Amino acid sequence: MTDRVNSVVNSGRIPEVPRCHSRGFSQWNENFTSSDHPSIVQILIDSNKQKAVDIDGNALPTLVYMAREKKPQKQHHFKAGSLNALIRVSSVISNSPIIMNVDCDMYSNNSESIRDALCFFLDEEQGQDIGFVQYPQNFENVVHNDIYGHPINVVNELDHPCLDGWGGMCYYGTGCFHRREALCGRIYSQEYKEDWTRVAGRTEDANELEEMGRSLVTCTYEHNTIWGIEKGVRYGCPLEDVTTGLQIQCRGWRSVYYNPKRKGFLGMTPTSLGQILVLYKRWTEGFLQISLSRYSPFLLGHGKIKLGLQMGYSVCGFWAVNSFPTLYYVTIPSLCFLNGISLFPEKTSPWFIPFAYVMVAAYSCSLAESLQCGDSAVEWWNAQRMWLIRRITSYLLATIDTFRRILGISESGFNLTVKVTDLQALERYKKGMMEFGSFSAMFVILTTVALLNLACMVLGISRVLLQEGPGGLETLFLQAVLCVLIVAINSPVYEALFLRRDKGSLPASVARVSICFVLPLCILSICK
């Protein structure tokens, strides 16, 4: 690229080939912006031409550049609208029966991924009803003992294969191979047979195809059509990919989950806590909106997909409501411990055993699964921390926003995930330091809970030892253990509050707001 730019500067003119490649922008002028411009379709490499070869003489596939028309007053439906535009343009240029979907921040890591996916579709005995083949999401920038505890291995090796066993993995939105007919609304039937010889009629030349393509991606093309409703990727939900996959399965198609040893696709995951929490808020809000709408797996999928698959979807669908019991368990028992109020059975009570068994069994099983999938004990501990953080921040705000939307107080939005990370922040991530850096309502909630439990632990233990002696902990043992565990799991928060002075530490404004919430509760307990 540098050599080409220097060549143009030195010669004072643009060579014919680059000029040809940029002719699609001939309509562009200074008044157009990224949100206001006409449709652009240009065939950069035409596989029908003999010149479409690489430096070794190997034939190259057709390569098309497309930018759909955008107008400020017209709804463009974000990623879903882009995918539907690509589906239509590809139908007149190649009309391939299989469509591959990969996000802009991911790349192919396995040269055999396309062949492997096609093997499923081409299976004459079991491949006719496959609607899409989904590869798992994997990330190249996740470090060992990741501070954010991304549960990639457990999810990819245990959770998703279970869904696949019930007849369908959900559609991720990336790393997926779709059957065009299934994606475009066809209902599966026993008589259906894929025509693998079907291709687009290429009697037109490239200019005519480009003109046809431009007409398919205008702002008004989808008006009064079933695009985004019954055809293509669905509109109207932050998780358009999940509803699209569910609709495909409800039309009789099944999906396949394929997780080879060499990862098919790799991407970049956010490396700051704020980005991660925003991402999970969008996912959780989208799942809850689906579960409370007519597209709920139990309503849309009734009699169409297996009950086990409906329940599998709903595990994610009701993530958000976990926020309320979790918020209760990280606040009320600690406040009661500070005030000397017992909520759980004493160690000597027979009822102590069920409480202890549930806690030990649940976390032992979780740890065993994590170790079985190749994670370390530190990664498991970090994952438990992130589950707690997500539940009291992302999940809580997602639930509130969902019900605000249902009541008509606010409209559903679309939060884009930041793809660029500061180099200093990346270095801190590699050192196992959580990245905060800015004021956020989520950080206020997290810091308030952390400071509340720290105060309850210190003041509560001091009160018991001074007033009742060590024996006073007998009746409050489980609450004391819970409070200590919450303090231990929030150690990165205390580090960012009290010890760190870098740009990724918690701002003083977050600490001040949190103290304003915690201080009155502690004063009331001490002065009662």
Coordinates of C-alpha atoms in Angstrom, one line a residue:
M1 CA 0.0 0.0 0.0
T2 CA 2.8 2.4 0.9
D3 CA 4.6 1.7 -2.4
R4 CA 1.4 2.3 -4.4
V5 CA 0.8 5.6 -2.7
N6 CA 4.4 6.7 -3.3
S7 CA 4.2 5.6 -6.9
V8 CA 1.1 7.8 -7.5
V9 CA 2.7 10.8 -5.7
N10 CA 5.9 10.5 -7.8
S11 CA 4.1 9.9 -11.2
G12 CA 1.4 12.5 -10.6
R13 CA -1.3 10.3 -12.0
I14 CA -3.4 7.3 -11.0
P15 CA -2.6 4.1 -12.9
E16 CA -5.4 2.6 -15.0
V17 CA -5.9 -0.5 -12.9
P18 CA -6.4 1.3 -9.5
R19 CA -8.6 3.8 -11.3
C20 CA -10.7 1.0 -12.7
H21 CA -11.0 -0.5 -9.2
S22 CA -12.3 2.8 -7.8
R23 CA -14.9 3.6 -10.5
G24 CA -17.7 2.6 -8.1
F25 CA -17.0 5.8 -6.2
S26 CA -17.5 8.0 -9.3
Q27 CA -20.9 9.2 -7.9
W28 CA -19.3 10.2 -4.5
N29 CA -18.9 13.9 -3.8
E30 CA -18.1 16.1 -0.8
N31 CA -21.7 16.2 0.3
F32 CA -21.8 12.4 1.0
T33 CA -21.0 10.9 4.4
S34 CA -20.9 7.4 5.9
S35 CA -24.6 7.8 6.9
D36 CA -25.7 9.6 3.7
H37 CA -24.6 8.2 0.3
P38 CA -25.9 6.3 -2.7
S39 CA -25.6 2.5 -3.2
I40 CA -22.2 1.3 -4.6
V41 CA -21.7 -2.2 -6.2
Q42 CA -18.5 -3.0 -8.1
I43 CA -17.1 -6.3 -9.2
L44 CA -13.4 -6.1 -8.4
I45 CA -12.5 -9.6 -9.5
D46 CA -14.7 -11.4 -12.0
S47 CA -14.0 -15.2 -11.9
N48 CA -15.5 -15.5 -15.4
K49 CA -12.6 -13.7 -16.9
Q50 CA -9.4 -15.4 -17.8
K51 CA -7.3 -12.6 -16.2
A52 CA -8.8 -13.4 -12.8
V53 CA -5.8 -15.3 -11.5
D54 CA -3.2 -14.8 -8.8
I55 CA 0.6 -14.4 -9.3
D56 CA 0.9 -18.2 -9.5
G57 CA -1.8 -18.4 -12.2
N58 CA -4.4 -19.9 -9.9
A59 CA -8.0 -18.9 -10.6
L60 CA -9.4 -16.3 -8.1
P61 CA -13.0 -16.3 -6.9
T62 CA -15.3 -13.4 -7.7
L63 CA -14.8 -10.4 -5.4
V64 CA -17.5 -7.7 -5.1
Y65 CA -17.5 -4.4 -3.1
M66 CA -20.9 -3.3 -1.9
A67 CA -22.1 -0.3 0.1
R68 CA -25.8 0.0 0.4
E69 CA -27.6 3.3 0.1
K70 CA -28.0 5.2 3.4
K71 CA -30.2 8.2 4.2
P72 CA -30.4 9.9 7.7
Q73 CA -34.2 9.6 7.7
K74 CA -34.3 6.0 6.7
Q75 CA -33.8 3.0 9.0
H76 CA -30.9 0.8 7.9
H77 CA -31.2 -2.0 10.5
F78 CA -27.4 -2.0 11.3
K79 CA -25.7 -5.4 10.7
A80 CA -29.0 -7.3 9.8
G81 CA -29.7 -4.8 7.0
S82 CA -26.1 -5.1 5.7
L83 CA -26.4 -8.9 5.6
N84 CA -29.7 -8.9 3.8
A85 CA -28.3 -6.5 1.2
L86 CA -25.3 -8.8 0.7
I87 CA -27.7 -11.8 0.3
R88 CA -29.6 -10.0 -2.5
V89 CA -26.5 -8.8 -4.4
S90 CA -24.9 -12.2 -4.2
S91 CA -28.1 -13.8 -5.6
V92 CA -27.6 -12.0 -9.0
I93 CA -23.8 -12.4 -9.2
S94 CA -23.1 -15.9 -8.0
N95 CA -26.3 -17.3 -6.4
S96 CA -24.2 -19.9 -4.5
P97 CA -26.3 -22.3 -2.5
I98 CA -24.1 -21.8 0.6
I99 CA -23.4 -18.4 2.3
M100 CA -20.5 -17.9 4.7
N101 CA -20.9 -15.2 7.4
V102 CA -17.8 -13.8 9.2
D103 CA -17.7 -10.6 11.2
C104 CA -15.2 -7.8 10.4
D105 CA -13.2 -8.5 13.5
M106 CA -12.7 -12.2 12.8
Y107 CA -10.6 -14.2 10.3
S108 CA -10.3 -17.7 9.1
N109 CA -7.7 -19.8 11.1
N110 CA -8.4 -23.1 9.3
S111 CA -8.0 -23.6 5.6
E112 CA -10.3 -26.6 5.8
S113 CA -13.2 -24.9 7.5
I114 CA -15.1 -24.4 4.2
R115 CA -14.6 -28.0 3.0
D116 CA -15.6 -29.3 6.4
A117 CA -18.8 -27.3 6.4
L118 CA -19.7 -28.4 2.9
C119 CA -19.2 -32.0 3.9
F120 CA -22.2 -31.6 6.3
F121 CA -24.4 -30.1 3.6
L122 CA -23.4 -32.6 0.9
D123 CA -24.1 -35.7 3.1
E124 CA -26.7 -37.5 0.9
E125 CA -28.2 -39.3 3.9
Q126 CA -28.2 -36.7 6.7
G127 CA -27.4 -33.4 5.1
Q128 CA -30.6 -32.4 3.3
D129 CA -32.2 -30.8 6.3
I130 CA -29.2 -28.9 7.6
G131 CA -29.9 -25.2 7.6
F132 CA -26.6 -23.9 8.8
V133 CA -23.3 -25.1 10.2
Q134 CA -22.0 -23.0 13.2
Y135 CA -18.3 -22.8 14.3
P136 CA -17.6 -21.7 17.8
Q137 CA -16.3 -18.2 18.7
N138 CA -12.6 -18.2 19.7
F139 CA -10.3 -15.3 20.4
E140 CA -6.6 -14.9 19.8
N141 CA -6.0 -12.2 22.3
V142 CA -7.1 -14.1 25.4
V143 CA -4.1 -14.5 27.7
H144 CA -3.4 -17.3 30.2
N145 CA -5.2 -16.9 33.5
D146 CA -7.4 -14.2 31.8
I147 CA -8.5 -11.7 34.5
Y148 CA -11.9 -11.5 32.8
G149 CA -12.4 -15.3 33.0
H150 CA -13.8 -15.8 29.5
P151 CA -15.5 -19.2 29.8
I152 CA -14.7 -20.1 26.2
N153 CA -13.6 -23.7 26.7
V154 CA -16.5 -24.7 29.0
V155 CA -19.0 -23.1 26.7
N156 CA -17.5 -24.5 23.5
E157 CA -16.8 -28.0 24.8
L158 CA -19.8 -28.7 27.1
D159 CA -22.7 -26.2 26.7
H160 CA -23.0 -25.9 23.0
P161 CA -22.6 -29.6 22.2
C162 CA -25.5 -30.2 24.5
L163 CA -27.7 -27.9 22.4
D164 CA -26.4 -29.6 19.3
G165 CA -27.6 -32.9 20.7
W166 CA -31.1 -31.6 20.9
G167 CA -31.2 -30.8 17.2
G168 CA -29.8 -27.3 16.9
M169 CA -27.1 -24.9 17.9
C170 CA -28.1 -21.3 17.9
Y171 CA -26.8 -18.9 15.2
Y172 CA -23.9 -16.8 16.6
G173 CA -23.9 -14.1 13.9
T174 CA -20.4 -15.0 12.8
G175 CA -18.4 -18.1 11.8
C176 CA -21.5 -19.6 10.2
F177 CA -22.3 -21.3 6.9
H178 CA -25.9 -20.9 5.8
R179 CA -28.0 -22.7 3.2
R180 CA -29.3 -19.9 1.0
E181 CA -32.8 -21.5 0.7
A182 CA -33.1 -21.8 4.5
L183 CA -31.9 -18.3 5.1
C184 CA -34.3 -16.9 2.6
G185 CA -37.4 -18.4 4.2
R186 CA -38.0 -21.8 2.6
I187 CA -39.8 -24.4 4.9
Y188 CA -38.1 -27.7 4.9
S189 CA -39.9 -30.7 3.5
Q190 CA -38.9 -34.4 2.9
E191 CA -39.2 -33.8 -0.9
Y192 CA -36.6 -31.0 -0.8
K193 CA -33.4 -31.6 -2.8
E194 CA -30.7 -29.1 -3.2
D195 CA -29.7 -28.2 -6.7
W196 CA -25.9 -28.0 -6.4
T197 CA -25.5 -27.1 -10.1
R198 CA -27.7 -24.0 -9.7
V199 CA -25.8 -20.8 -10.4
A200 CA -26.8 -17.3 -11.3
G201 CA -27.5 -16.7 -15.0
R202 CA -24.4 -14.8 -16.2
T203 CA -25.5 -13.7 -19.6
E204 CA -25.1 -10.0 -18.4
D205 CA -21.8 -8.3 -18.4
A206 CA -20.2 -6.9 -15.2
N207 CA -21.7 -3.4 -15.7
E208 CA -25.2 -4.8 -16.0
L209 CA -24.8 -6.9 -12.9
E210 CA -23.5 -4.0 -11.0
E211 CA -26.5 -1.9 -12.0
M212 CA -28.8 -4.7 -10.9
G213 CA -27.0 -5.0 -7.6
R214 CA -27.3 -1.3 -6.9
S215 CA -31.0 -1.5 -7.4
L216 CA -31.2 -4.2 -4.8
V217 CA -29.6 -2.2 -2.0
T218 CA -31.5 1.1 -2.1
C219 CA -33.2 2.5 1.0
T220 CA -36.7 1.7 -0.4
Y221 CA -36.1 -1.8 -1.8
E222 CA -37.4 -3.6 1.3
H223 CA -40.5 -1.5 1.8
N224 CA -43.7 -3.7 1.8
T225 CA -41.6 -6.9 1.5
I226 CA -41.0 -9.8 3.9
W227 CA -37.3 -9.0 4.1
G228 CA -36.3 -8.9 7.7
I229 CA -39.5 -10.6 8.8
E230 CA -39.7 -14.0 7.1
K231 CA -36.8 -13.7 4.7
G232 CA -33.1 -13.1 5.4
V233 CA -31.8 -11.9 8.8
R234 CA -34.6 -10.8 11.1
Y235 CA -35.0 -7.1 12.2
G236 CA -36.3 -5.6 15.4
C237 CA -34.1 -7.2 18.1
P238 CA -30.5 -6.5 19.3
L239 CA -29.8 -10.2 18.8
E240 CA -31.0 -10.5 15.2
D241 CA -28.8 -13.6 14.7
V242 CA -30.4 -15.6 17.5
T243 CA -34.0 -14.9 16.3
T244 CA -32.9 -15.7 12.7
G245 CA -31.4 -19.1 13.7
L246 CA -34.5 -19.9 15.8
Q247 CA -36.8 -19.1 12.9
I248 CA -34.8 -21.3 10.6
Q249 CA -35.1 -24.2 13.0
C250 CA -38.8 -23.7 13.5
R251 CA -39.2 -24.1 9.7
G252 CA -38.0 -27.6 10.0
W253 CA -34.3 -27.1 9.4
R254 CA -31.6 -28.3 11.9
S255 CA -28.2 -26.8 12.6
V256 CA -24.9 -28.4 13.2
Y257 CA -22.2 -27.3 15.7
Y258 CA -18.7 -28.1 14.6
N259 CA -15.7 -27.5 16.9
P260 CA -12.5 -28.9 15.3
K261 CA -9.2 -29.1 17.1
R262 CA -7.8 -26.3 15.0
K263 CA -10.1 -23.4 15.5
G264 CA -12.0 -22.5 12.4
F265 CA -12.2 -18.7 13.1
L266 CA -10.5 -16.4 15.5
G267 CA -11.4 -12.9 16.6
M268 CA -10.5 -10.2 19.1
T269 CA -12.4 -10.0 22.4
P270 CA -12.7 -6.7 24.4
T271 CA -9.9 -6.3 27.0
S272 CA -11.5 -3.6 29.2
L273 CA -14.2 -4.2 31.8
G274 CA -16.4 -1.5 30.4
Q275 CA -16.5 -2.9 26.9
I276 CA -17.2 -6.4 28.2
L277 CA -20.1 -5.2 30.4
V278 CA -21.6 -3.2 27.6
L279 CA -21.3 -6.2 25.3
Y280 CA -23.0 -8.5 27.8
K281 CA -25.7 -6.0 28.5
R282 CA -26.6 -5.9 24.8
W283 CA -26.6 -9.7 24.6
T284 CA -28.6 -10.2 27.8
E285 CA -31.1 -7.5 26.9
G286 CA -31.6 -9.1 23.5
F287 CA -32.1 -12.5 25.0
L288 CA -34.7 -11.2 27.5
Q289 CA -36.5 -9.3 24.8
I290 CA -36.8 -12.5 22.7
S291 CA -38.0 -14.5 25.7
L292 CA -40.7 -12.0 26.6
S293 CA -41.9 -11.6 23.0
R294 CA -43.9 -13.8 20.5
Y295 CA -40.5 -15.1 19.3
S296 CA -39.9 -16.8 22.7
P297 CA -38.6 -20.4 22.1
F298 CA -41.6 -21.7 24.0
L299 CA -44.1 -19.9 21.9
L300 CA -42.5 -19.8 18.4
G301 CA -40.9 -23.2 18.9
H302 CA -43.9 -25.0 20.4
G303 CA -44.5 -28.2 18.4
K304 CA -41.7 -27.2 16.0
I305 CA -38.5 -27.8 17.9
K306 CA -37.7 -30.2 20.8
L307 CA -38.5 -29.2 24.4
G308 CA -34.8 -29.6 25.3
L309 CA -33.8 -27.1 22.6
Q310 CA -36.5 -24.7 23.8
M311 CA -35.1 -25.0 27.4
G312 CA -31.5 -24.6 26.1
Y313 CA -32.4 -21.3 24.4
S314 CA -34.2 -20.1 27.6
V315 CA -31.1 -20.7 29.8
C316 CA -29.6 -17.7 28.0
G317 CA -33.0 -16.0 27.6
F318 CA -33.5 -15.5 31.3
W319 CA -29.9 -14.7 32.2
A320 CA -31.0 -11.2 33.1
V321 CA -33.4 -12.2 35.9
N322 CA -30.4 -13.7 37.8
S323 CA -29.5 -10.2 38.7
F324 CA -32.1 -9.9 41.4
P325 CA -31.3 -12.9 43.6
T326 CA -27.6 -12.2 43.1
L327 CA -28.0 -8.6 44.1
Y328 CA -29.9 -9.8 47.2
Y329 CA -27.1 -12.3 48.2
V330 CA -24.3 -9.8 47.9
T331 CA -26.1 -7.1 50.0
I332 CA -28.7 -8.3 52.5
P333 CA -26.7 -11.2 54.2
S334 CA -23.8 -8.8 54.7
L335 CA -26.0 -6.0 56.1
C336 CA -27.6 -8.6 58.4
F337 CA -24.2 -9.8 59.5
L338 CA -23.2 -6.2 60.3
N339 CA -26.4 -5.9 62.4
G340 CA -26.1 -9.3 64.1
I341 CA -29.1 -10.8 62.4
S342 CA -28.9 -14.5 61.5
L343 CA -30.3 -15.6 58.2
F344 CA -28.9 -19.1 57.9
P345 CA -28.8 -22.1 60.2
E346 CA -26.0 -22.4 62.9
K347 CA -23.2 -24.8 62.3
T348 CA -24.6 -27.2 64.9
S349 CA -28.1 -27.3 63.3
P350 CA -29.0 -30.2 61.0
W351 CA -30.3 -27.6 58.5
F352 CA -26.7 -26.4 58.1
I353 CA -25.9 -29.5 56.0
P354 CA -28.2 -28.7 53.0
F355 CA -26.9 -25.2 52.7
A356 CA -23.3 -26.3 52.9
Y357 CA -23.9 -29.2 50.5
V358 CA -25.5 -27.0 47.8
M359 CA -22.7 -24.5 48.0
V360 CA -19.9 -27.0 47.9
A361 CA -21.5 -29.3 45.3
A362 CA -22.3 -26.5 42.9
Y363 CA -18.9 -24.9 42.9
S364 CA -17.1 -28.2 43.0
C365 CA -19.0 -29.3 39.8
S366 CA -18.2 -26.0 38.2
L367 CA -14.5 -26.3 39.0
A368 CA -14.3 -29.9 37.8
E369 CA -15.9 -28.9 34.4
S370 CA -13.5 -26.0 34.0
L371 CA -10.5 -28.2 34.8
Q372 CA -11.8 -30.9 32.4
C373 CA -11.9 -28.4 29.6
G374 CA -8.3 -27.3 30.1
D375 CA -8.8 -24.1 32.2
S376 CA -6.7 -23.5 35.3
A377 CA -8.1 -23.0 38.8
V378 CA -7.1 -19.3 38.5
E379 CA -9.2 -19.0 35.3
W380 CA -12.1 -20.7 37.0
W381 CA -11.9 -18.2 40.0
N382 CA -11.7 -15.3 37.6
A383 CA -14.8 -16.6 35.7
Q384 CA -16.7 -16.8 39.0
R385 CA -15.8 -13.1 39.6
M386 CA -17.0 -12.1 36.2
W387 CA -20.3 -14.0 36.7
L388 CA -20.9 -12.0 39.8
I389 CA -19.9 -8.7 38.2
R390 CA -22.1 -9.3 35.1
R391 CA -25.1 -10.3 37.2
I392 CA -25.1 -7.1 39.3
T393 CA -24.3 -4.7 36.5
S394 CA -25.0 -5.8 32.9
Y395 CA -27.8 -8.2 33.7
L396 CA -29.5 -5.7 36.2
L397 CA -29.4 -2.8 33.7
A398 CA -30.5 -5.0 30.9
T399 CA -33.6 -6.1 32.9
I400 CA -34.4 -2.5 33.8
D401 CA -34.0 -1.3 30.2
T402 CA -36.1 -4.2 28.8
F403 CA -39.0 -3.4 31.1
R404 CA -38.7 0.3 30.3
R405 CA -39.0 -0.6 26.7
I406 CA -42.1 -2.9 27.3
L407 CA -43.7 0.0 29.2
G408 CA -42.9 2.4 26.3
I409 CA -40.6 4.6 28.4
S410 CA -37.6 4.0 26.1
E411 CA -36.8 2.5 22.7
S412 CA -34.4 -0.4 22.1
G413 CA -30.9 0.8 21.0
F414 CA -27.9 -0.8 19.4
N415 CA -24.6 -0.4 21.2
L416 CA -21.5 -1.0 19.0
T417 CA -18.6 -2.9 20.5
V418 CA -15.3 -0.9 20.5
K419 CA -12.8 -2.8 18.3
V420 CA -9.7 -0.7 19.1
T421 CA -7.8 -1.0 22.4
D422 CA -5.3 1.4 23.8
L423 CA -1.8 -0.1 23.9
Q424 CA -1.2 0.7 27.5
A425 CA -4.5 -0.8 28.4
L426 CA -3.5 -3.9 26.5
E427 CA -0.3 -4.2 28.5
R428 CA -2.2 -3.9 31.8
Y429 CA -4.6 -6.6 30.6
K430 CA -1.6 -8.9 29.9
K431 CA -0.4 -8.3 33.5
G432 CA -3.8 -9.4 34.9
M433 CA -5.1 -5.9 35.8
M434 CA -8.7 -5.0 35.3
E435 CA -9.3 -2.0 33.1
F436 CA -11.8 0.6 34.4
G437 CA -10.8 4.2 33.5
S438 CA -14.1 6.0 33.1
F439 CA -17.2 6.9 35.1
S440 CA -20.0 4.4 34.5
A441 CA -23.2 3.5 36.3
M442 CA -22.1 -0.2 36.1
F443 CA -18.8 0.7 37.9
V444 CA -20.8 2.6 40.6
I445 CA -22.9 -0.5 41.3
L446 CA -19.9 -2.7 41.4
T447 CA -17.9 -0.4 43.6
T448 CA -20.8 0.1 46.0
V449 CA -21.2 -3.6 46.5
A450 CA -17.5 -4.1 47.0
L451 CA -17.2 -1.3 49.6
L452 CA -20.4 -2.4 51.3
N453 CA -19.1 -5.9 51.9
L454 CA -15.7 -4.7 52.9
A455 CA -17.3 -2.4 55.5
C456 CA -19.7 -5.1 56.7
M457 CA -16.8 -7.6 57.1
V458 CA -14.6 -5.3 59.1
L459 CA -17.3 -3.7 61.2
G460 CA -19.3 -7.0 61.6
I461 CA -16.4 -9.1 62.8
S462 CA -15.2 -6.3 65.1
R463 CA -18.7 -6.0 66.6
V464 CA -19.0 -9.7 67.2
L465 CA -15.5 -10.1 68.7
L466 CA -15.9 -7.0 71.0
Q467 CA -19.5 -7.7 72.1
E468 CA -19.8 -11.5 72.1
G469 CA -16.3 -13.0 71.6
P470 CA -15.3 -15.7 69.1
G471 CA -18.3 -17.8 70.0
G472 CA -20.6 -15.1 68.6
L473 CA -19.6 -16.2 65.1
E474 CA -21.4 -19.6 65.5
T475 CA -24.8 -18.2 64.7
L476 CA -23.5 -16.0 61.9
F477 CA -20.9 -18.4 60.4
L478 CA -22.4 -18.8 56.9
Q479 CA -23.0 -15.0 56.5
A480 CA -19.4 -14.3 57.6
V481 CA -18.1 -16.8 55.1
L482 CA -20.2 -15.3 52.3
C483 CA -19.1 -11.8 53.2
V484 CA -15.4 -12.8 53.2
L485 CA -15.8 -14.6 49.9
I486 CA -17.4 -11.5 48.3
V487 CA -14.5 -9.3 49.6
A488 CA -12.0 -11.8 48.3
I489 CA -13.5 -12.0 44.8
N490 CA -13.6 -8.2 44.5
S491 CA -9.9 -7.8 45.2
P492 CA -9.2 -6.2 41.7
V493 CA -11.8 -3.6 42.6
Y494 CA -10.0 -2.7 45.8
E495 CA -6.7 -2.6 43.9
A496 CA -8.2 -0.2 41.4
L497 CA -9.6 2.0 44.2
F498 CA -6.8 2.2 46.7
L499 CA -3.5 1.1 45.1
R500 CA -3.4 1.8 41.4
R501 CA -2.7 5.3 39.9
D502 CA -2.7 4.4 36.2
K503 CA -5.4 5.4 33.6
G504 CA -7.2 2.1 34.1
S505 CA -7.9 2.6 37.8
L506 CA -11.3 3.6 39.1
P507 CA -12.0 7.3 38.9
A508 CA -12.4 9.2 42.2
S509 CA -15.9 10.2 41.1
V510 CA -17.0 6.5 41.1
A511 CA -15.6 6.2 44.7
R512 CA -17.3 9.3 45.9
V513 CA -20.7 8.2 44.6
S514 CA -20.3 4.7 46.0
I515 CA -19.3 6.1 49.4
C516 CA -22.4 8.2 49.5
F517 CA -24.5 5.0 49.2
V518 CA -22.4 2.9 51.6
L519 CA -21.8 5.4 54.4
P520 CA -25.4 6.0 55.5
L521 CA -26.0 2.2 55.7
C522 CA -23.0 1.7 57.9
I523 CA -23.8 4.7 60.2
L524 CA -27.3 3.5 60.7
S525 CA -26.1 0.1 61.7
I526 CA -23.4 1.4 64.1
C527 CA -25.6 4.0 65.8
K528 CA -28.8 2.0 66.2

